[in-house]
CSV table of C-alpha atoms and ligand atoms in Angstrom, one decimal:
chain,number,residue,atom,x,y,z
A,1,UNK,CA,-58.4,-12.5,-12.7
A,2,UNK,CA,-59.5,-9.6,-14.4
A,3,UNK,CA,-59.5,-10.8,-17.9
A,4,UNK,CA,-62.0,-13.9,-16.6
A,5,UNK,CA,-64.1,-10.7,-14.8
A,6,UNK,CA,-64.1,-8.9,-17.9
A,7,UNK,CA,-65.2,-11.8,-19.9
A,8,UNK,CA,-68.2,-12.8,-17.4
A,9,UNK,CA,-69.5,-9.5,-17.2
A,10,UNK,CA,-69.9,-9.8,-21.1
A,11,UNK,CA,-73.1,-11.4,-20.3
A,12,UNK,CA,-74.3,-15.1,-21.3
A,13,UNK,CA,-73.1,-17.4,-24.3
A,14,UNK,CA,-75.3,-16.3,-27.5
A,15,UNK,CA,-74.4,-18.2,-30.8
A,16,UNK,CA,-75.0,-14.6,-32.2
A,17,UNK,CA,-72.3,-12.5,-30.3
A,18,UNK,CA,-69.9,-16.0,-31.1
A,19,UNK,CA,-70.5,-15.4,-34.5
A,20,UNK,CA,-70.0,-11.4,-34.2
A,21,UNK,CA,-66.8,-11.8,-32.2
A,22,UNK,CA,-65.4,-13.9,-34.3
A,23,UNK,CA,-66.2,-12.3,-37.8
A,24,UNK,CA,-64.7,-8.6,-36.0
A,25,UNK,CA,-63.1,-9.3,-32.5
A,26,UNK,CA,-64.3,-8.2,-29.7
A,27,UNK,CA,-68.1,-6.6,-29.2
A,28,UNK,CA,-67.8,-3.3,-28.6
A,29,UNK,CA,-68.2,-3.4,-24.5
A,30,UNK,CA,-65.4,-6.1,-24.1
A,31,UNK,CA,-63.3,-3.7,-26.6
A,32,UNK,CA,-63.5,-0.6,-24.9
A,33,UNK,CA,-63.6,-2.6,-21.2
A,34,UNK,CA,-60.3,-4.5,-22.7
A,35,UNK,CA,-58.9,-0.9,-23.3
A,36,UNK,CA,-59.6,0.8,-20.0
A,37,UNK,CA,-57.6,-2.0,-19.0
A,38,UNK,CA,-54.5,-2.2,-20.9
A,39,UNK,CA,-54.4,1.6,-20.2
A,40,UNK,CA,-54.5,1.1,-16.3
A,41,UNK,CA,-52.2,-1.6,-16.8
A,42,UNK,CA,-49.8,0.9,-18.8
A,43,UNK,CA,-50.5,3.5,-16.6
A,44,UNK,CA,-49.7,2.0,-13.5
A,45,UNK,CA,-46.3,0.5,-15.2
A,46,UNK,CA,-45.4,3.7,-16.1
A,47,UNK,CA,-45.6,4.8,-12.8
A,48,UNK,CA,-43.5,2.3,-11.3
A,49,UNK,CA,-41.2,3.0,-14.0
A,50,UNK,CA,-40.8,6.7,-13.2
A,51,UNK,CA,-40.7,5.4,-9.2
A,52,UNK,CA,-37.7,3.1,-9.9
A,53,UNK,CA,-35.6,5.6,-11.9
A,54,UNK,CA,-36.0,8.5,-9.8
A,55,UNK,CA,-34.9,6.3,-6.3
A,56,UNK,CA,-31.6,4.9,-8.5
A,57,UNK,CA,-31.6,8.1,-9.8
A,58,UNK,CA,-31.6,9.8,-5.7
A,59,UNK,CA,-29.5,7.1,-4.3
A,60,UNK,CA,-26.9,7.7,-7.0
A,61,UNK,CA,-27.2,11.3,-6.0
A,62,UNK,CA,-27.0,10.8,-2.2
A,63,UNK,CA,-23.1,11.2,-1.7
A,64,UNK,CA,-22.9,14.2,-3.6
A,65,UNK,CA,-26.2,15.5,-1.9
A,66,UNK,CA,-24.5,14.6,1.3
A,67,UNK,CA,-21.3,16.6,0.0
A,68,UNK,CA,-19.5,13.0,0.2
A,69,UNK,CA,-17.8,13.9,-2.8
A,70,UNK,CA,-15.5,11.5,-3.4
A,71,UNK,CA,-11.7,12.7,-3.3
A,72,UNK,CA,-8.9,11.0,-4.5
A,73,UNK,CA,-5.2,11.8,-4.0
A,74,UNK,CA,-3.7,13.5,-7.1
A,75,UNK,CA,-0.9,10.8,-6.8
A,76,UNK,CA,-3.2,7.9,-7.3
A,77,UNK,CA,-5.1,9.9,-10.3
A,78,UNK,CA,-2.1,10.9,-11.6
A,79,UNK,CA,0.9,8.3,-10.9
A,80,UNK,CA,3.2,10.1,-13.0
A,81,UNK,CA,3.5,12.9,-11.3
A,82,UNK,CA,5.7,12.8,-8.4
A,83,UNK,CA,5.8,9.2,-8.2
A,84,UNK,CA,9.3,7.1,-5.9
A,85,UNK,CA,12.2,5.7,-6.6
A,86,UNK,CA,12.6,2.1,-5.8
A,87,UNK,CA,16.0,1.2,-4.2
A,88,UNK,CA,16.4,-2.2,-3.9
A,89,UNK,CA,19.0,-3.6,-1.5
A,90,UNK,CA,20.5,-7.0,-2.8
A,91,UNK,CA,23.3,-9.3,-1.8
A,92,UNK,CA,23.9,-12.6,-3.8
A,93,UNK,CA,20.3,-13.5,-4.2
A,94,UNK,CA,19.6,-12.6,-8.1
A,95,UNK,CA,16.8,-14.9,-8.1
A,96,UNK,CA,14.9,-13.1,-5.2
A,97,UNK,CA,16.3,-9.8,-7.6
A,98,UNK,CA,15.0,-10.7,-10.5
A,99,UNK,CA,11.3,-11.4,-8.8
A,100,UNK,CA,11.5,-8.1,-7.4
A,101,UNK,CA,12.7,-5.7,-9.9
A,102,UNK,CA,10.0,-7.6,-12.1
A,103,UNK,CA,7.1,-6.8,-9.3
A,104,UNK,CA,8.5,-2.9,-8.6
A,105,UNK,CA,8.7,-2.0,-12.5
A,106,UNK,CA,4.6,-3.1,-12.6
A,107,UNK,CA,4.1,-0.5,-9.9
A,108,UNK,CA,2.7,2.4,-11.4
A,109,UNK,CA,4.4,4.8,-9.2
A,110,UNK,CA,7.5,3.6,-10.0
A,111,UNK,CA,9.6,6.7,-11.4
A,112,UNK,CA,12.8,4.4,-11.4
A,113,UNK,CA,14.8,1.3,-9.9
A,114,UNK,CA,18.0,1.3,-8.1
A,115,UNK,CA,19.4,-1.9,-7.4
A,116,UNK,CA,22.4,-1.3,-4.6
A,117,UNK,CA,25.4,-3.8,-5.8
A,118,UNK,CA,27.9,-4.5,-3.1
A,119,UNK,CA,30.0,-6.7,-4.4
A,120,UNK,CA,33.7,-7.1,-5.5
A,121,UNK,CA,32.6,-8.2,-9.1
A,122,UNK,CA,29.8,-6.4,-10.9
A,123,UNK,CA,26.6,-7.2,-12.3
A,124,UNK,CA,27.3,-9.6,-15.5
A,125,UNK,CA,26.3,-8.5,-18.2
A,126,UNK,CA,23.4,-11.3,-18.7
A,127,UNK,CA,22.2,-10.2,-15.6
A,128,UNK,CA,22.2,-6.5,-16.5
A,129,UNK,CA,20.4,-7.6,-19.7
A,130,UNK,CA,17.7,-9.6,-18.3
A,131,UNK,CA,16.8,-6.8,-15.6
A,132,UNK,CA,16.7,-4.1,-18.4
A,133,UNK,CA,14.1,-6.2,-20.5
A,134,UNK,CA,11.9,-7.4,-17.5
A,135,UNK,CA,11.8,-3.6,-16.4
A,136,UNK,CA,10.2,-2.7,-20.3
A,137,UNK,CA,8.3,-5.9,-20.4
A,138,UNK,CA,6.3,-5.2,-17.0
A,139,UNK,CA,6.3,-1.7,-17.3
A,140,UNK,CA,2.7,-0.2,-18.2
A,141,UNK,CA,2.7,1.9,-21.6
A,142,UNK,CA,3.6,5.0,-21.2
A,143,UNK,CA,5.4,4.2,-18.2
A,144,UNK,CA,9.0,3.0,-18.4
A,145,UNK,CA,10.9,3.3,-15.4
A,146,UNK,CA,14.9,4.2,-15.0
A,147,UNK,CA,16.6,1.3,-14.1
A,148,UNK,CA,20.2,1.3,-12.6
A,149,UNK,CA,22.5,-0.8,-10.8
A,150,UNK,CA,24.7,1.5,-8.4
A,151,UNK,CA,28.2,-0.4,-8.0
A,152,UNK,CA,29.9,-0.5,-4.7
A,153,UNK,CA,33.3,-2.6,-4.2
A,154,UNK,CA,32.5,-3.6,-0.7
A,155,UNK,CA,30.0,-5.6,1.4
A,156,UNK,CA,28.7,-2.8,3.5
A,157,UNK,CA,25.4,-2.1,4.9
A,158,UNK,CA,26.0,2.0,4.7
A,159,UNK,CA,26.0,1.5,0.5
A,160,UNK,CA,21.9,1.1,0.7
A,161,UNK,CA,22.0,5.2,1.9
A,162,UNK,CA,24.3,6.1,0.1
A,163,UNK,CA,23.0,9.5,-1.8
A,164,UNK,CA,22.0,9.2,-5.4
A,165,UNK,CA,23.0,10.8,-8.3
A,166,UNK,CA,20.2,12.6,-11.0
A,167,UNK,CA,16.8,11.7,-8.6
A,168,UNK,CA,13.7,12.4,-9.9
A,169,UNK,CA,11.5,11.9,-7.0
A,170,UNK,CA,12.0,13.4,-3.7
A,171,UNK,CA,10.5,9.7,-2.2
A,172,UNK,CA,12.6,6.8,-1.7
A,173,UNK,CA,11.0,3.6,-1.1
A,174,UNK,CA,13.7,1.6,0.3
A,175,UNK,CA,13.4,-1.9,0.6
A,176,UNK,CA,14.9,-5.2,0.8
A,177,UNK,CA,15.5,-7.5,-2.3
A,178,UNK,CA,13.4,-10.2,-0.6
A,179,UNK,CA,10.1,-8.1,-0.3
A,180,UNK,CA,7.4,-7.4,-2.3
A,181,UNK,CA,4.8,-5.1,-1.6
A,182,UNK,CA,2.1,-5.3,-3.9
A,183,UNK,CA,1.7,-1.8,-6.3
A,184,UNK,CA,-2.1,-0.7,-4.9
A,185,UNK,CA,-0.7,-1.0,-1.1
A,186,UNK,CA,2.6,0.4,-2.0
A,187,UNK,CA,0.7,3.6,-3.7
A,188,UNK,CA,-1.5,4.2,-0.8
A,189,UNK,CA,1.6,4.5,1.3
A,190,UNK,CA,3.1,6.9,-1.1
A,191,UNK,CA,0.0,9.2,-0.6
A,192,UNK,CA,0.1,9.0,3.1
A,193,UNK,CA,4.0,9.7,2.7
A,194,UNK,CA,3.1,12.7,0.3
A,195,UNK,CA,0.7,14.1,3.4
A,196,UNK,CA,4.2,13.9,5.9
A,197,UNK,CA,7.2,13.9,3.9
A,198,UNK,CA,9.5,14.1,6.3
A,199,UNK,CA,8.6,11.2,7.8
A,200,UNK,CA,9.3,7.8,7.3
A,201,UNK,CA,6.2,5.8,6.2
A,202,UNK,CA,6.9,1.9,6.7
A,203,UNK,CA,5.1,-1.7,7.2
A,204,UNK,CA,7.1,-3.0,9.4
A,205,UNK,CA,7.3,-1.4,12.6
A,206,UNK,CA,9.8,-2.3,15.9
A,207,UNK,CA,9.3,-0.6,19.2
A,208,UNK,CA,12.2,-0.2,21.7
A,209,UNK,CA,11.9,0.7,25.1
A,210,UNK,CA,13.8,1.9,28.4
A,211,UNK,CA,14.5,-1.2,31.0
A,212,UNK,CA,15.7,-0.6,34.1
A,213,UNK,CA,18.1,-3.6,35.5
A,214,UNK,CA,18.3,-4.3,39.2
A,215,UNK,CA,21.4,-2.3,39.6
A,216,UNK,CA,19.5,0.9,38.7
A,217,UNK,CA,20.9,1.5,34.9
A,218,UNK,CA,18.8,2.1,32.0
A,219,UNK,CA,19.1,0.0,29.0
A,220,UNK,CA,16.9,-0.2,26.1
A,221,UNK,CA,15.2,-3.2,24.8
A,222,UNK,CA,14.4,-4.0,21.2
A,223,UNK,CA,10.9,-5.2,20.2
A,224,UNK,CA,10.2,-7.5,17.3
A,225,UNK,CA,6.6,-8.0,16.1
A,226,UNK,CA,4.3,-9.5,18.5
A,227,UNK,CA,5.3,-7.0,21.2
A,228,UNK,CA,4.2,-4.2,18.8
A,229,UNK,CA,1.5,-6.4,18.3
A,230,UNK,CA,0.5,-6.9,21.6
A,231,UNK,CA,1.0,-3.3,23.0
A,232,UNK,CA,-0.2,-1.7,19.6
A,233,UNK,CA,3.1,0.7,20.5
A,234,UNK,CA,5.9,1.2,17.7
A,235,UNK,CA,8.7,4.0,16.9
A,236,UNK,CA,10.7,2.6,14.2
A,237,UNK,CA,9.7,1.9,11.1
A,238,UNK,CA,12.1,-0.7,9.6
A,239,UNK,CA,14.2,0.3,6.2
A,240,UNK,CA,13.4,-2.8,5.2
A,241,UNK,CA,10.1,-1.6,3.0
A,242,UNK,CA,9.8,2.1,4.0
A,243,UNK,CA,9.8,5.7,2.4
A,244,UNK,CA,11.8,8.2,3.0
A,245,UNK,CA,12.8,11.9,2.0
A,246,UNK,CA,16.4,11.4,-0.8
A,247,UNK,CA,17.5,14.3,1.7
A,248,UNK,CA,17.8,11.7,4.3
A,249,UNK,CA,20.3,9.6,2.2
A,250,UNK,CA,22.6,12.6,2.2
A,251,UNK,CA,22.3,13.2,6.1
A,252,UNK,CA,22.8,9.6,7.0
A,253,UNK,CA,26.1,9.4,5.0
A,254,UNK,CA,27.5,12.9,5.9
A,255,UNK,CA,26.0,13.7,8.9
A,256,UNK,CA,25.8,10.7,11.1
A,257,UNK,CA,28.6,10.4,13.1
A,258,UNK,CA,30.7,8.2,11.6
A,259,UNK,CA,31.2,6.0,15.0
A,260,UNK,CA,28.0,4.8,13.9
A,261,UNK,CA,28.7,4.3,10.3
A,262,UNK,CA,31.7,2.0,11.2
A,263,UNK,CA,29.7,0.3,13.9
A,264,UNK,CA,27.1,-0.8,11.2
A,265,UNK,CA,29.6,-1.8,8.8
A,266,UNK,CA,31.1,-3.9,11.0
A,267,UNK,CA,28.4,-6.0,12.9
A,268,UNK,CA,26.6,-6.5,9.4
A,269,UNK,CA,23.6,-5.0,11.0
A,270,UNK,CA,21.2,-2.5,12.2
A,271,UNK,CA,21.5,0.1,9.7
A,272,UNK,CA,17.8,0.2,9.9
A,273,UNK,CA,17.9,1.7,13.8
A,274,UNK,CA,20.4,4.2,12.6
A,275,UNK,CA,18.4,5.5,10.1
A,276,UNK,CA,15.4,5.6,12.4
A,277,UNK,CA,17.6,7.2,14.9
A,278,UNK,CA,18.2,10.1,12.4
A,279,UNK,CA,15.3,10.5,11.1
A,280,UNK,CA,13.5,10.6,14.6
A,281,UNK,CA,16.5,13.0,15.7
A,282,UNK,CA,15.9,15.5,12.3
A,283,UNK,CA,12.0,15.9,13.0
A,284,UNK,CA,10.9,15.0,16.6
A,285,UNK,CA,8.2,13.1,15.6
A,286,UNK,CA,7.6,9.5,15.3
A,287,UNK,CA,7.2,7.7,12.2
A,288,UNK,CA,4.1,6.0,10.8
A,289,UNK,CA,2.9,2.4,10.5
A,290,UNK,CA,0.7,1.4,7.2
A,291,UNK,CA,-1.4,-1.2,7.6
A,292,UNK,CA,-0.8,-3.7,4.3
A,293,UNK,CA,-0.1,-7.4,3.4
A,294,UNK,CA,3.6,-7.4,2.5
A,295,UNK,CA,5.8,-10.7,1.3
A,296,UNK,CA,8.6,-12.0,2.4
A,297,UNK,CA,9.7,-14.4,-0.5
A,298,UNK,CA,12.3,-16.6,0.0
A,299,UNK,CA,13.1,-16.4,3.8
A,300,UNK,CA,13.5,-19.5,5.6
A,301,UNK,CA,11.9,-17.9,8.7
A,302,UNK,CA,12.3,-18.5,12.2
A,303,UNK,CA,16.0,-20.3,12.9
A,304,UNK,CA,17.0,-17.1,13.1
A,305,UNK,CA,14.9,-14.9,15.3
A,306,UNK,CA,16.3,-15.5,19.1
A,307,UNK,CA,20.1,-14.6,18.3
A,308,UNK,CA,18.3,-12.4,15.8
A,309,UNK,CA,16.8,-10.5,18.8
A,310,UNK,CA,19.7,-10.1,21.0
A,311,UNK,CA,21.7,-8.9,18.3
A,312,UNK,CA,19.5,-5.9,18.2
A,313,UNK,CA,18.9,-5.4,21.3
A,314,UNK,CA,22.3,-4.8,21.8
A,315,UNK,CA,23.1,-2.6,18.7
A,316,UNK,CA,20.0,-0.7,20.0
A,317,UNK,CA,21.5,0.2,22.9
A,318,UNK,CA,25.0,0.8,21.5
A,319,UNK,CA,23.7,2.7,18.7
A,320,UNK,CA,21.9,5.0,21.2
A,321,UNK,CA,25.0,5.6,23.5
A,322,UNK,CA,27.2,6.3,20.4
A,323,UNK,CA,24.2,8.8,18.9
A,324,UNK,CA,24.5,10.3,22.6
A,325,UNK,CA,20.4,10.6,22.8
A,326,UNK,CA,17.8,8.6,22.3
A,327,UNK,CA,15.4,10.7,20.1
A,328,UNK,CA,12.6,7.7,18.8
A,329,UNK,CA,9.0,8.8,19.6
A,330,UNK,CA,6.3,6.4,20.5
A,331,UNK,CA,3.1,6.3,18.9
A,332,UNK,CA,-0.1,4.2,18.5
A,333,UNK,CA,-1.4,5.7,15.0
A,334,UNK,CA,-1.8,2.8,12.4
A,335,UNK,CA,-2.7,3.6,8.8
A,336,UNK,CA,-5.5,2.2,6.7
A,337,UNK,CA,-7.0,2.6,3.1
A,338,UNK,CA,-10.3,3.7,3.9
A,339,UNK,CA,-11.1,2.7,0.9
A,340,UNK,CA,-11.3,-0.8,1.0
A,341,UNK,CA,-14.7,-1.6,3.0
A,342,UNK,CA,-14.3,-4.1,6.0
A,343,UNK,CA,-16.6,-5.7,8.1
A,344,UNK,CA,-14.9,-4.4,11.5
A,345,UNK,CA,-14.6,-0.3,11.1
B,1,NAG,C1,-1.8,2.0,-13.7
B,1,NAG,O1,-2.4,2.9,-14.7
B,1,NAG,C2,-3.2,2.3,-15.6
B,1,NAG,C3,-3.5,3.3,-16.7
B,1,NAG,O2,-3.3,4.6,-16.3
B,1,NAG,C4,-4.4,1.7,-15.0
B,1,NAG,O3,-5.2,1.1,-15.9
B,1,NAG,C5,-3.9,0.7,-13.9
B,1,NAG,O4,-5.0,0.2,-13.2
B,1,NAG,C6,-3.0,1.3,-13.0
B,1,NAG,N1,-2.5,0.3,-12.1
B,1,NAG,C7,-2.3,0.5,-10.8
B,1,NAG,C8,-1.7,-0.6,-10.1
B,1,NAG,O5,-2.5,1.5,-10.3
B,2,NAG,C1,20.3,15.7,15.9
B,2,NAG,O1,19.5,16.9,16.2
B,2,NAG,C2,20.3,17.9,16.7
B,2,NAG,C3,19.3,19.0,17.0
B,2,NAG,O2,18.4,19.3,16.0
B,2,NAG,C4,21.3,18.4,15.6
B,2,NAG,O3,22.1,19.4,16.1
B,2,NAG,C5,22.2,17.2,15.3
B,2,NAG,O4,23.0,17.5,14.2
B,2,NAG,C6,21.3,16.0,14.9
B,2,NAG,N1,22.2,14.8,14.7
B,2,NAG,C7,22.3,14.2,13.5
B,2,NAG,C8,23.2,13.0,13.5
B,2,NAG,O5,21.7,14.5,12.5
């Protein structure tokens, strides 16, 4: 628009001026009018310029202005240091063991594996092979976990707290052979685990509470998921995927009374509410529940789960009358990476 202004106010068609403009340009006017204009042009694009940098510049600024500083957790900045020890609980399932010993080695926090063996023959030595090399093959650089199978003759539950020899790492993340927790949810538990060490830090959590019958007696009743679900209230966390202190391995096996180390061993079962017993008894606190996708692979699912529930509901309540108290602490607090932005706060 005004280029055609410009151009109009160069007055009316003359063959002379046609001649001039196009022997040197532009007359003089049109030049110098032209140039007014490019500068205004430049000017004000300049401006804009200078407008647009400085508000990226402020709104880069504005967390730091605000003193948001952003803080990460040493343990997530610096993985080596401190780091867990995976201990993986297996029973005739080296496919599932072979997945997961494959998924924990990729974890960067992984300081070592432990795979519990309870069998009357050991590890072959193509197993022991293949293990070793997935462990350096999915292992970052500069990060090669331990690996070690720890041999024990009989099929009993107490082998998977069983203390261990030369630790490195005062965490334990204990879980089953047939779960896999993926490495950024399994480090943000670590971190909330560094901030309460003596607590167990799970992602499956089981709530049990007193009953009374008609006759008057108290017995407790053991909660799966959807009544933790539905009241929000937990105080286990299962042993199942959870970390723990190692000084916990040394108090389940030599401290517990050892009623309750036979009772385990022989119902195949509930070792998990033992250890939650103990470590609820040790610190008089309740546990805590991170929030976090988990997998179970290779679990055929719900056959299982009514006979599966009245089996621990009674080992709940003969595990509390052997342990002579009931020490679990309730609680409502459910973890989550703050981190990761969602819709719903
Ligand atoms: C592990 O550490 C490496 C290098 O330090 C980094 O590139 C990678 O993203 C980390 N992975 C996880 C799962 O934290
Ligand atoms: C339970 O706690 C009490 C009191 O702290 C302690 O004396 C007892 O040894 C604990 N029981 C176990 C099995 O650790």
């Amino acid at each position: 628009m005004s280029t055609l202004i410009a151009i109009n106010c160069g007055g009316e068609y003359s063959p002379t001026k046609e001649k001039a403009s196009s022997r040197g340009g532009l007359s003089p006017l049109l030049h110098r009018r032209w140039r007014t204009l490019l500068v205004g042009a430049k000017y004000k694009l300049f401006l804009l310029l200078f407008l647009f940098t400085w508000l990226c510049f402020l709104s880069s600024k504005i967390p730091s202005l605000m003193g948001w500083n952003p803080h990460y957790p040493s343990s997530v900045s610096h993985p080596s240091r401190g780091g867990y020890t995976v201990v993986i609980n297996t029973l005739k399932r080296n496919t599932l063991l072979k997945q997961s010993v494959a998924h924990y080695a990729s974890c960067n926090g992984t300081d070592a594996i432990h795979v519990v063996w309870s069998e009357t023959d050991p590890p072959s030595q193509m197993l022991k092979d293949y293990l070793r090399k997935v462990v350096l093959k999915k292992s970052k650089a500069g990060h090669k976990p331990n690996f070690r199978f720890d041999l024990n003759k009989e099929d009993n539950l107490n082998n998977r707290f069983k203390p261990i020899q030369d630790l490195r790492t005062d965490a334990i993340f204990s879980v089953d052979d047939d779960v896999i927790v993926p490495c950024r949810t399994l480090d943000f538990a670590f971190t909330v685990w560094q901030t309460a060490p003596l607590t167990m830090v799970g992602f499956v959590p089981r709530m049990h509470w007193p009953y009374e019958e008609k006759n008057g007696l108290f017995h407790h009743r053991y909660g799966g998921w959807w009544p933790v679900w539905w009241k929000g209230t937990y105080n286990m966390v299962l042993s199942k995927a959870a970390f723990f202190h190692k000084k916990y391995l040394d108090l389940y096996t030599n401290k517990m009374p050892s009623p309750i180390h036979d009772y385990v061993s022989r119902e195949r079962n509930c070792e998990d509410i033992a250890m939650s017993l103990l470590v609820a008894n040790a610190t008089g606190a309740p546990p805590i529940w991170v929030k976090g996708k988990i997998y179970e692979i290779g679990s055929s699912g719900i056959s299982s789960l009514k006979s599966q529930s009245d089996k621990r509901n009674k080992c709940t309540n003969d595990l509390i009358s052997i342990f002579g108290t009931m020490p679990l602490v309730s609680t409502n607090v459910k973890v989550v990476d703050a981190t990761r932005h969602e819709w719903f706060w």
